[in-house]
Coordinates of C-alpha atoms and ligand atoms in Angstrom, one line a residue:
X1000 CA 8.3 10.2 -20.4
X1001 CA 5.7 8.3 -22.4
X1002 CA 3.1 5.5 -21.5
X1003 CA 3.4 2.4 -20.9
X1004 CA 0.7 0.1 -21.3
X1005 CA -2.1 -0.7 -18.9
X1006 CA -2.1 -4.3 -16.9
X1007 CA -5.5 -5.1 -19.3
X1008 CA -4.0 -4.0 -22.7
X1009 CA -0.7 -6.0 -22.2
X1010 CA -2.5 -9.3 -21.0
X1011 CA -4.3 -9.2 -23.7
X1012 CA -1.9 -8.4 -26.5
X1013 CA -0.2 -11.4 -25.3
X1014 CA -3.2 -13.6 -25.2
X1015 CA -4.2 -12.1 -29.0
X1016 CA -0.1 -13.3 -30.0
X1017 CA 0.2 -9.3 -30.7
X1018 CA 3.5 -9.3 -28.2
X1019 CA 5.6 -11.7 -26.5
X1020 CA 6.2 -11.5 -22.9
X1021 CA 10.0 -11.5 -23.4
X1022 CA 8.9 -8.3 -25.5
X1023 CA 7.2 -6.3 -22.9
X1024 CA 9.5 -8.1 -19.9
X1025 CA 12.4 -5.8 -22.6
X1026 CA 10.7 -3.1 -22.5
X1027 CA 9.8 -3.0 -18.8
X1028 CA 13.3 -3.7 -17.7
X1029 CA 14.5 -1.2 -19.9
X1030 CA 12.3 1.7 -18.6
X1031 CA 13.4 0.4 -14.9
X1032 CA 17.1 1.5 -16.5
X1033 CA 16.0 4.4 -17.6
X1034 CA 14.4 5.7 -14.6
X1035 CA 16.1 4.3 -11.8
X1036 CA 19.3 6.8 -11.5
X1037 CA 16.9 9.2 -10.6
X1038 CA 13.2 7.6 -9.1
X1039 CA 15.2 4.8 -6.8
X1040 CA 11.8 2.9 -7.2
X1041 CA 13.6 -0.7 -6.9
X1042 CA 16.6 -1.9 -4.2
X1043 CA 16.8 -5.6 -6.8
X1044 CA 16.1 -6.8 -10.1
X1045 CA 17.3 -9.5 -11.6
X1046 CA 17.0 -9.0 -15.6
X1047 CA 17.9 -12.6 -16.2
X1048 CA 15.2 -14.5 -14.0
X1049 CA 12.7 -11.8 -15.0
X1050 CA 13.5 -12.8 -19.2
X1051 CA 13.6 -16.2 -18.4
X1052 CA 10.2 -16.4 -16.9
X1053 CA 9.0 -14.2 -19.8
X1054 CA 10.5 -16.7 -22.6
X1055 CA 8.9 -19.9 -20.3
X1056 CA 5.4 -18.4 -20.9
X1057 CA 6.3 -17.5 -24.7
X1058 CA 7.2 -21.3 -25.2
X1059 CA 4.0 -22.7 -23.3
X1060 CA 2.1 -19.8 -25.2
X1061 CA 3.8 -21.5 -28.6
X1062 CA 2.6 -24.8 -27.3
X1063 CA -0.9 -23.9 -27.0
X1064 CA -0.9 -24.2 -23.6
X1065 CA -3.6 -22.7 -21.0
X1066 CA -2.7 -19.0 -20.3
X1067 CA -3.4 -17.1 -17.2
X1068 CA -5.2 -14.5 -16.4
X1069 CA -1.4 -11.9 -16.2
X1070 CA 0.1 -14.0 -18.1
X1071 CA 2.8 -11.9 -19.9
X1072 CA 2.4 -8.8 -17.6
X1073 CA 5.4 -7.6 -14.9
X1074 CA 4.9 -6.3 -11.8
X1075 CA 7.0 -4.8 -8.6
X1076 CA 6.8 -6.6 -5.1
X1077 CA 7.3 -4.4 -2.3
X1078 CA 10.4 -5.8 -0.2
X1079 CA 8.8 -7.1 2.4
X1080 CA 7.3 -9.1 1.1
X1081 CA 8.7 -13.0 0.2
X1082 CA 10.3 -13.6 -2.7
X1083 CA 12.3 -16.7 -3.5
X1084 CA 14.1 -14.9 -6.3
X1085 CA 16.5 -12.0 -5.2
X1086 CA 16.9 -10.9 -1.6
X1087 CA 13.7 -9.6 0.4
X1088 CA 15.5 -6.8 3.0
X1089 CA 12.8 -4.8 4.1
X1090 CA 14.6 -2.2 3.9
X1091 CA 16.4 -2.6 6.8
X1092 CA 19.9 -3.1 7.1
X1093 CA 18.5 -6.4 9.9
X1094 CA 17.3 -8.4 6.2
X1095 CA 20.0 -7.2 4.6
X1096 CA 20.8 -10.1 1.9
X1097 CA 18.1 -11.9 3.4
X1098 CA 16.8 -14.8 1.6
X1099 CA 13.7 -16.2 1.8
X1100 CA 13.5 -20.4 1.4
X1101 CA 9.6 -19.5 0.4
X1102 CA 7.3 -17.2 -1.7
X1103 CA 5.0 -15.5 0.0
X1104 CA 1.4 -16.6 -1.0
X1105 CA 0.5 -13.4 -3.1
X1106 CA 3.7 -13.8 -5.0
X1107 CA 3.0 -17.4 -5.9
X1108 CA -0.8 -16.4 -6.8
X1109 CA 0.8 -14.2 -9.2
X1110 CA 2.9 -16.1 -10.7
X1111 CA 0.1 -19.1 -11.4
X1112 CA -1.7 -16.4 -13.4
X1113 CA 0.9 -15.6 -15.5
X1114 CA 2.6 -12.5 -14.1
X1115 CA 6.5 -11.8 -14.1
X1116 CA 7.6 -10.5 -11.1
X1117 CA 10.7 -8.1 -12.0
X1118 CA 11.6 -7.1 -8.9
X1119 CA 11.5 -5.9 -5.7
X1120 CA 10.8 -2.3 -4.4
X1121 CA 11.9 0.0 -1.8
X1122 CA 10.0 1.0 1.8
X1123 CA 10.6 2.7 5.1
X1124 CA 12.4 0.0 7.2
X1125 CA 9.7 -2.4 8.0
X1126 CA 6.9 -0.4 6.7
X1127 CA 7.3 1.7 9.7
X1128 CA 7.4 5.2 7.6
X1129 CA 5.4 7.8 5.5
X1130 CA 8.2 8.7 3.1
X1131 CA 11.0 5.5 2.3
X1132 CA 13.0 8.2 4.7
X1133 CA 14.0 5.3 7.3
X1134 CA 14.9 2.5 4.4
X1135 CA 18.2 1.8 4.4
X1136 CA 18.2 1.6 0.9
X1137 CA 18.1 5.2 -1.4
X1138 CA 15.5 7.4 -0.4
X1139 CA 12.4 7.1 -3.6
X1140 CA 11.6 10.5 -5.3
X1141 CA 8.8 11.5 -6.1
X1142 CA 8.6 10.6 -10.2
X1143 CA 6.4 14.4 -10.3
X1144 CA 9.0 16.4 -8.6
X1145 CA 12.2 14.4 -7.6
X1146 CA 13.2 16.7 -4.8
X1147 CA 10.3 15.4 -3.0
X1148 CA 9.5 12.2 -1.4
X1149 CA 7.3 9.5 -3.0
X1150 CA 5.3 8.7 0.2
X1151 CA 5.2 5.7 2.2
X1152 CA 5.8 2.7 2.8
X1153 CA 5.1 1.8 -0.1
X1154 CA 7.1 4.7 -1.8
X1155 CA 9.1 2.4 -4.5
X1156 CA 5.9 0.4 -5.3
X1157 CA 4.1 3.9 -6.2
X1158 CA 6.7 5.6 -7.6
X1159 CA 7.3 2.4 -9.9
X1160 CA 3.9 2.6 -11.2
X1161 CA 4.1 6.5 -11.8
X1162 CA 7.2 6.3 -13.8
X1163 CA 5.6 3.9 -15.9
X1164 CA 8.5 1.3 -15.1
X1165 CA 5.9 -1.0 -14.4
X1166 CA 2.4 -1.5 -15.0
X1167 CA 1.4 -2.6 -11.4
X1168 CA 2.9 -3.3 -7.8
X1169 CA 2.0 -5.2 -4.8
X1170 CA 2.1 -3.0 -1.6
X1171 CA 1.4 -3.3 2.3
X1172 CA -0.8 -1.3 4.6
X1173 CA -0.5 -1.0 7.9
X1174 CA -1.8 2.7 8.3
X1175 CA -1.9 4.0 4.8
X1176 CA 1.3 2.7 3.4
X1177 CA -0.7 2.0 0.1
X1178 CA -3.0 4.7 -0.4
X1179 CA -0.4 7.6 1.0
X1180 CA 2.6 7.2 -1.3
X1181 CA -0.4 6.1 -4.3
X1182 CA -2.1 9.6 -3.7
X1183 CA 1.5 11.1 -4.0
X1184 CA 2.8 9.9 -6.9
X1185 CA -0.6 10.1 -9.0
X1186 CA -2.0 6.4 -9.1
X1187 CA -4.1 4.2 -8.0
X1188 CA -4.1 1.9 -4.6
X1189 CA -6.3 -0.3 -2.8
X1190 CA -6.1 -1.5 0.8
X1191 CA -8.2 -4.5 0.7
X1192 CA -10.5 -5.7 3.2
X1193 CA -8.3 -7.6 6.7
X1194 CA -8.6 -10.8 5.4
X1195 CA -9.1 -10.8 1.8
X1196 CA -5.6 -11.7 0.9
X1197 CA -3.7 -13.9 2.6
X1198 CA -0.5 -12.4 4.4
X1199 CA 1.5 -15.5 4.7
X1200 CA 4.5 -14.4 3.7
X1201 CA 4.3 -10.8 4.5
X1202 CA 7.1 -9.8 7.0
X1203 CA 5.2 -8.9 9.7
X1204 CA 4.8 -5.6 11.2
X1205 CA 1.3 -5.0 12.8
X1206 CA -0.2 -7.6 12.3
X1207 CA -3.9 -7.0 13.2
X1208 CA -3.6 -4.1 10.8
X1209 CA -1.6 -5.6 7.9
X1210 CA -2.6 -6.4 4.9
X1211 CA -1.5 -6.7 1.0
X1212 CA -3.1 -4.7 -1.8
X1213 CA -2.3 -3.7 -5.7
X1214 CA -0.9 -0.2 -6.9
X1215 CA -1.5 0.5 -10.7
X1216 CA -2.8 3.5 -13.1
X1217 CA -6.2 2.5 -13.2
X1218 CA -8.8 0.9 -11.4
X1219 CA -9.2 -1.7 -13.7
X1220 CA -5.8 -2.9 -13.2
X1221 CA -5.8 -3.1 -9.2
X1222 CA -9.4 -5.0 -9.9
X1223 CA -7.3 -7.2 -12.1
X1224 CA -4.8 -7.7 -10.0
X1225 CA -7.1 -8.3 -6.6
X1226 CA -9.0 -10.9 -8.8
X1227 CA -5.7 -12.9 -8.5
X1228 CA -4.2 -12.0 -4.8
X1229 CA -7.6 -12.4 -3.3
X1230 CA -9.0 -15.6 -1.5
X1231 CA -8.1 -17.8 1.2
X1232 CA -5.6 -19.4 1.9
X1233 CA -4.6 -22.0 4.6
X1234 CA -1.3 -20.6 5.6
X1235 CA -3.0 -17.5 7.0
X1236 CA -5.9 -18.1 9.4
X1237 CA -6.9 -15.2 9.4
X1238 CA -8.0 -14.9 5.2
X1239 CA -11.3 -15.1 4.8
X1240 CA -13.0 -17.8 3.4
X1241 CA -16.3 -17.7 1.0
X1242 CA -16.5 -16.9 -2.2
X1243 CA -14.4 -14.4 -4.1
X1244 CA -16.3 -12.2 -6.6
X1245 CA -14.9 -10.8 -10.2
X1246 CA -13.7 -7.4 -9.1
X1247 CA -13.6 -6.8 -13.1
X1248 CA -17.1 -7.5 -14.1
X1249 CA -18.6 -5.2 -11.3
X1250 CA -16.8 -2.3 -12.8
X1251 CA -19.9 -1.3 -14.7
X1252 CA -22.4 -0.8 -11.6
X1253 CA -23.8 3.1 -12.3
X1254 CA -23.5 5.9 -10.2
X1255 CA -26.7 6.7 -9.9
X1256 CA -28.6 6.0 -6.4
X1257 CA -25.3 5.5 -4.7
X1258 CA -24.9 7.1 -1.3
X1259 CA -21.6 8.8 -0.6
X1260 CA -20.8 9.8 3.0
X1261 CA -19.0 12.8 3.9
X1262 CA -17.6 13.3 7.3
X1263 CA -16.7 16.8 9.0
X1264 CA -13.8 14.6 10.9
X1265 CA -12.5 14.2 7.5
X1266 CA -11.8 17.6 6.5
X1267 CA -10.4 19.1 10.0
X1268 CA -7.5 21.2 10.6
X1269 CA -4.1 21.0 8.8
X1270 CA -6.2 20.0 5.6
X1271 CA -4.8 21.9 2.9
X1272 CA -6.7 24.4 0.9
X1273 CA -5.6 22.8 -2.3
X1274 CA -6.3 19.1 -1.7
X1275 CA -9.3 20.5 -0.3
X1276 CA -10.6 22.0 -3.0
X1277 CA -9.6 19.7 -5.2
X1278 CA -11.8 16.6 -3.2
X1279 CA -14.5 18.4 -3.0
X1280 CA -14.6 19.1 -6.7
X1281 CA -14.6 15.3 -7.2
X1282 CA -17.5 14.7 -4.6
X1283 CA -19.5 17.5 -6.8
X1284 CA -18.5 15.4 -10.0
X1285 CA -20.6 12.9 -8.1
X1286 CA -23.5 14.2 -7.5
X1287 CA -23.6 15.5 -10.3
X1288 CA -23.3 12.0 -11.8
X1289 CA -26.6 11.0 -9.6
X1290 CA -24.9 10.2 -6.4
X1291 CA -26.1 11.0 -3.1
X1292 CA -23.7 12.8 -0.8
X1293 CA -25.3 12.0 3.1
X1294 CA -23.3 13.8 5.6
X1295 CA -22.4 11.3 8.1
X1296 CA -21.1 11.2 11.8
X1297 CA -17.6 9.4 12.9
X1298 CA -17.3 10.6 16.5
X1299 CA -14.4 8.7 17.3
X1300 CA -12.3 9.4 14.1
X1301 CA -10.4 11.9 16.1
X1302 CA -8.6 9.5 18.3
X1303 CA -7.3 7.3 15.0
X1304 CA -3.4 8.4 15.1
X1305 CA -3.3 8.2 18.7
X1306 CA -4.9 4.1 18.9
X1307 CA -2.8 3.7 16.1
X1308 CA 0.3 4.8 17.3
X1309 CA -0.3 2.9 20.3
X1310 CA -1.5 -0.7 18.6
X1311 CA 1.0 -0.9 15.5
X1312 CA 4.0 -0.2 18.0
X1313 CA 3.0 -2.6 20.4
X1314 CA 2.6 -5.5 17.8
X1315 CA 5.7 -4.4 16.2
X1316 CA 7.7 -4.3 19.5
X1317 CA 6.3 -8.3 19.8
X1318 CA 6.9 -8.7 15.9
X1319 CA 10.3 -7.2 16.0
X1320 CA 11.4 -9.5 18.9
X1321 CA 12.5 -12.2 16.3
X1322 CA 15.3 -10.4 15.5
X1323 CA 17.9 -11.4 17.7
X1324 CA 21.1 -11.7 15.5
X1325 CA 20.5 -15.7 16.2
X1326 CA 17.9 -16.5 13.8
X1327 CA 17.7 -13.7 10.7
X1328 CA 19.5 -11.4 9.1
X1329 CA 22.3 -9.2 11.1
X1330 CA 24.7 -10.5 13.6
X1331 CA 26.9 -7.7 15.3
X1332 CA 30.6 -8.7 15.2
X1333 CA 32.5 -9.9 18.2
X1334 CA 29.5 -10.1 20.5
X1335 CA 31.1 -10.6 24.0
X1336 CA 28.0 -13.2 25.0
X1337 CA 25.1 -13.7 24.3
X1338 CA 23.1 -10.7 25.7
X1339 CA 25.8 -8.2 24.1
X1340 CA 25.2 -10.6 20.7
X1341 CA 21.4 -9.5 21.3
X1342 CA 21.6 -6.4 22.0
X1343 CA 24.3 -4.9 19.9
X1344 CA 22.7 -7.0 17.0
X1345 CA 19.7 -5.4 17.4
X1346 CA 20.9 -2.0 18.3
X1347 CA 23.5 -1.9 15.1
X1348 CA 20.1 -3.8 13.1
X1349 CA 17.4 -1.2 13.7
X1350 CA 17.1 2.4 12.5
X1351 CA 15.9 4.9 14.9
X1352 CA 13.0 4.9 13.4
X1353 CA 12.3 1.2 14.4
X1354 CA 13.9 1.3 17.5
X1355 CA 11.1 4.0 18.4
X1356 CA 8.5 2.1 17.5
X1357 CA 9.7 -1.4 19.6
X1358 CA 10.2 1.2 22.5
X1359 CA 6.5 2.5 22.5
X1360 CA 5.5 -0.6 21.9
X1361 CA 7.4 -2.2 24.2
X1362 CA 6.6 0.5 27.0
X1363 CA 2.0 0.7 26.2
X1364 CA 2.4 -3.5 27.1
X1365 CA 4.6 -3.2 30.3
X1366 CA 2.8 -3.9 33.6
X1367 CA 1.0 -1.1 35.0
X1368 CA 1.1 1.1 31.3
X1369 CA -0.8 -1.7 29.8
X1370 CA -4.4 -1.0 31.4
X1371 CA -3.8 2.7 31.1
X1372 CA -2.5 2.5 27.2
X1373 CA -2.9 -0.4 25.3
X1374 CA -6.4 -1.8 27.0
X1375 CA -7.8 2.0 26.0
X1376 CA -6.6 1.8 22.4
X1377 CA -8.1 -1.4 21.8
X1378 CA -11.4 0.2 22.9
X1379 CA -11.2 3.1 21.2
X1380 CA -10.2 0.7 18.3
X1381 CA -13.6 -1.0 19.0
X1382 CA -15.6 2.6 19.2
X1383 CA -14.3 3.4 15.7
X1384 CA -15.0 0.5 14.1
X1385 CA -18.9 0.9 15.2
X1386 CA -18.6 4.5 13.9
X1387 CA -18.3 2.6 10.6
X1388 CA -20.4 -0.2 11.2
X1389 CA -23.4 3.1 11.9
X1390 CA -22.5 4.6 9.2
X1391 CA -22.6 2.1 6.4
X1392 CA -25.8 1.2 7.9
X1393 CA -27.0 4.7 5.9
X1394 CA -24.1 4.9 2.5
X1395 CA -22.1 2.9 0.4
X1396 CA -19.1 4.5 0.5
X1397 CA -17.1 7.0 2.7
X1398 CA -14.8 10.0 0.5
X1399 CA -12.2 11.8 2.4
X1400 CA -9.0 13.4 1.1
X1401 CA -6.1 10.8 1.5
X1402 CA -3.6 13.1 2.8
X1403 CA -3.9 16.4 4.5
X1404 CA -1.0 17.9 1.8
X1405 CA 0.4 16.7 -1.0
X1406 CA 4.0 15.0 -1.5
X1407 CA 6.4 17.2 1.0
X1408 CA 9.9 17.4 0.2
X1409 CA 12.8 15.2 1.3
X1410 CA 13.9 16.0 4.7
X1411 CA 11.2 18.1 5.5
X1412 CA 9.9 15.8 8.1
X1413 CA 12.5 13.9 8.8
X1414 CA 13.6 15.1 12.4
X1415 CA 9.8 15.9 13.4
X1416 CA 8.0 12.1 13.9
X1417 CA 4.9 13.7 15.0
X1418 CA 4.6 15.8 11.9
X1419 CA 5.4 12.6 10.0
X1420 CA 2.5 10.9 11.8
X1421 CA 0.0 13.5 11.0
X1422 CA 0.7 12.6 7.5
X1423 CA -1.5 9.2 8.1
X1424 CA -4.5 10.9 9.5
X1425 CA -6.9 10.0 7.1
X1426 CA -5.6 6.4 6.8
X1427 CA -5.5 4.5 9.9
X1428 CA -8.7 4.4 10.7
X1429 CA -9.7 2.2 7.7
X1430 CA -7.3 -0.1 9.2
X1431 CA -8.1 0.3 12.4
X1432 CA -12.1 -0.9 11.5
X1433 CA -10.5 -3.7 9.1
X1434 CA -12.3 -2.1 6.5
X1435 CA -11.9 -1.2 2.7
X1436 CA -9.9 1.7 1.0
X1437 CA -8.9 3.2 -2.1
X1438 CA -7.1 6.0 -3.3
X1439 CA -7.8 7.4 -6.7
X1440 CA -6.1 11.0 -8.6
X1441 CA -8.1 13.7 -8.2
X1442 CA -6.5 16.1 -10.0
X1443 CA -3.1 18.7 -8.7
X1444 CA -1.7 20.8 -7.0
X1445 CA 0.0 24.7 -7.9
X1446 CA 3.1 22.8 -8.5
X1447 CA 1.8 19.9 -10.4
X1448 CA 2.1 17.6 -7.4
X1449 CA -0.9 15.1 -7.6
X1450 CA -3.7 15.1 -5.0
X1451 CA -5.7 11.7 -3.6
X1452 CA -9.3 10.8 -3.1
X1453 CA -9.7 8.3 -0.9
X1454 CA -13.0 6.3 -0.9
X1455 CA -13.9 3.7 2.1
X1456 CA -15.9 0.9 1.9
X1457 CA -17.5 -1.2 4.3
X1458 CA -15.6 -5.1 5.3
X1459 CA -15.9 -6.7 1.7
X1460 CA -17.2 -4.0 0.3
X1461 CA -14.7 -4.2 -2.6
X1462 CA -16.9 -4.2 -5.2
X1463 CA -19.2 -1.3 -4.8
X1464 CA -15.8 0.6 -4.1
X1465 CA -14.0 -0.5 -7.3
X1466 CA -17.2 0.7 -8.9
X1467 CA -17.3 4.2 -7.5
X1468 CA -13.5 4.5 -8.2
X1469 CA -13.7 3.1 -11.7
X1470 CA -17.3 5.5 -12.7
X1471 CA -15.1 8.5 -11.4
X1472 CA -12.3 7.5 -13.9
X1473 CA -14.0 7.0 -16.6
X1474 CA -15.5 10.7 -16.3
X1475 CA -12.1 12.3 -15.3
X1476 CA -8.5 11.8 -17.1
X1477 CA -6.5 13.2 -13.6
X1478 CA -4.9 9.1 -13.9
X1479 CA -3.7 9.5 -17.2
X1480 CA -1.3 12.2 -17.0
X1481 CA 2.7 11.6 -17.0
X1482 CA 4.8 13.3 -14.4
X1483 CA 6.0 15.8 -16.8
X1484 CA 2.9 16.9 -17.9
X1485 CA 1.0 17.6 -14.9
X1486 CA -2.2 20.2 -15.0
Ligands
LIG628 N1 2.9 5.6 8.0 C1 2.4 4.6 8.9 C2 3.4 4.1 9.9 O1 4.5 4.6 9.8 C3 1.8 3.5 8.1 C4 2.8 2.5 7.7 C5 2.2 1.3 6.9 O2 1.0 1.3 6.6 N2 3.0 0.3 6.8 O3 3.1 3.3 10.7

């Protein structure tokens, strides 16, 4: 496999006339060929709307017209979220064909700035997953070892980006669903701030928890890309207003004097020795670098997947209840009235692995479990967020491993939800607190499989996080390696 080119190199080799979008839109689409039979990174692509857009910004290029800040550069949007070219199916056989009359905003912030969008990538049905396992789509491999899964949700979006099919992805993360599969497969993800980027146009899952972010190589990139995606927006009330900074020119802010936090919570049982290791090697690279590493307290961090798995279900189960065979996607044949037309729509729709999740959720809001379930989760929801809120009172940042393991195989987990869960140990509590994530390559495992760092930062806290991520990159070269020549 060989390199592709970053997000920054290719906008600017179109903005310096060195290469023509339709060019690198070639290219890209041609690598997408190349790697699909195996990776199953994308469930559409439509070649001809993708070269069409790329000869548009050739002509206005020719014509001297202003260019955008992408312009020229493709990128993969995760299936769930709106696109008014090809179908959006969140991998669910419910959306199957589904088209949306509307792009969401992300998509249309994009394409102001120039980018291509080629196509659309696969993701556990709904984002409810930790492995593409439950889309109804292909299961992703893993572009490092294909008998094992690329993570998830955002599996196709992170495998994409590791295969070098595309430079950079948009994702969705609910409970890890950027960071997980982005640790993985060996690249770089960012769940942003609740807030920071508008999800209108996101199919909705939890939505208290959801929220958009970029997956690329580099740091820069997913700064690059933020820059665009970020800001308000008055289709979501809940994206913040204010100003957005340039995520690019804070890159350069040194390491030295920064406070890294390091929680015992974060390195607890079922952490393997490997990814261990390997995180704890990075947090040395720090302080060697002039960081400080505080130890911190997060008392609460222990009851993250529990509140979680109690929260998302129970805005899923409400989410969900828009699929009724009347309004979107699949209609069960021959209904005999209208309940069976509900419920045999909905029952035929769903995987299991939804259908479990509209149960719990469905079950922690019904009278008499709601006090005892859903009431205490949104507490404990509360407790961990001022675990945060005391902690970033004393550092900048929080590192934790992403993942307890790297990339398991395919099937491994499949039958075992709890197991699955565990895999998101590390991740939900960032959205649990609303705050700031990012998972960066740290280096490998005995079998070449990449390992994460994850690094938190406080509620708009982007900037000092893209920082820390970027300083460690350019001191390490874990991001540049190509599956196929792994450590
Ligand atoms: N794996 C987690 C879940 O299944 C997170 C999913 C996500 O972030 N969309 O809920």
């Amino acid at each position: 496999m060989t390199g592709l080119s970053t997000i920054y190199e290719l906008a600017a080799a179109f903005r310096a006339k060195q290469r023509s979008a339709e060019d690198i839109t070639r290219d890209c689409l041609d690598r997408i060929e190349a790697a699909e039979p195996s990776v199953h990174a994308f469930v559409s692509c439509d070649r001809a709307a993708a070269l069409a857009h790329a000869s548009q910004l050739d002509a206005a290029r020719r014509r001297g017209e202003k260019i955008g800040p992408l312009a020229g550069v493709p990128v993969a949007i995760k299936d769930n979220i709106c696109t008014t070219v090809g179908a959006t199916t969140c991998g669910s056989q419910m959306l199957e064909g589904y088209q949306s009359v509307y792009n969401a905003h992300v998509v249309d912030r994009l394409e102001a700035a120039g980018a291509i969008v080629i196509g659309k990538t696969n993701l556990d049905a709904f984002a409810m997953g930790s492995s593409t396992e439950t889309s109804h789509h292909p299961t992703t491999r893993n572009p490092w070892d294909k008998t094992c899964v690329a993570g998830g949700s955002s599996g196709g979006s992170a495998a994409a980006v590791a295969a070098r099919e595309v430079p950079g992805a948009l994702g969705s993360d609910t409970g890890g669903s950027i960071r997980q599969p982005a640790s993985y497969c060996g690249v770089v993800g960012l769940k942003p701030t609740y807030g920071r980027v508008s999800r209108f146009g996101l199919v909705a899952f939890a939505s208290s928890l959801d929220q958009i972010g970029p997956i690329a190589t580099n740091v820069r990139d997913v700064a690059l890309l933020l820059n665009v995606i970020a800001g308000q927006d008055k289709c979501d009330s809940t994206s913040a207003d204010g100003a957005v900074p340039d995520f690019e020119s804070c890159l350069e802010r040194p390491l030295q004097g920064l406070r890294i936090g390091i929680s015992d919570e974060y390195f607890c049982e079922g952490l393997h020795a490997e990814v261990d290791r390997a995180v704890r090697a990075a947090l040395e690279l720090y302080q060697a670098e002039g960081t400080e590493l505080v130890p911190i307290e997060l008392p609460h961090m222990k009851y993250a997947v529990a509140c979680y798995y109690i929260v998302a279900p129970a805005e899923a189960s409400s989410n969900l209840a828009r699929y009724d065979g009347v309004h979107y996607g699949y209609r069960a044949a021959k209904p005999e009235d209208i309940v069976d037309l509900y419920s045999s729509s909905r029952g035929e729709g769903f995987c299991p692995e939804v259908k479990r999740r509209i149960m719990l959720g469905t079950y922690v809001l019904s009278s008499g479990y709601y006090e005892q379930y859903y009431l205490k989760a949104m507490k404990v929801r509360t407790l961990i967020k001022e675990d945060f809120d005391n902690a970033f009172r004393r550092v900048d940042v929080i590192a934790s491993p992403v993942a307890p393991t790297t990339a398991f195989r395919i099937g491994e987990k499949l039958d075992d939800p709890l197991a699955m869960y565990l895999t998101d140990v590390y991740t939900v509590s960032a959205n649990l607190a609303g705050i700031c994530a990012i998972s960066i390559p740290c280096g490998f495992d005995k079998c070449g499989l990449p390992i994460g760092l994850q690094l938190m930062g406080p509620a708009f806290g982007e900037e000092i996080l893209l920082a820390a991520a970027h300083q460690y990159q350019l001191r390490t070269d874990h991001h540049t390696k190509l599956p196929g020549c792994g450590d």
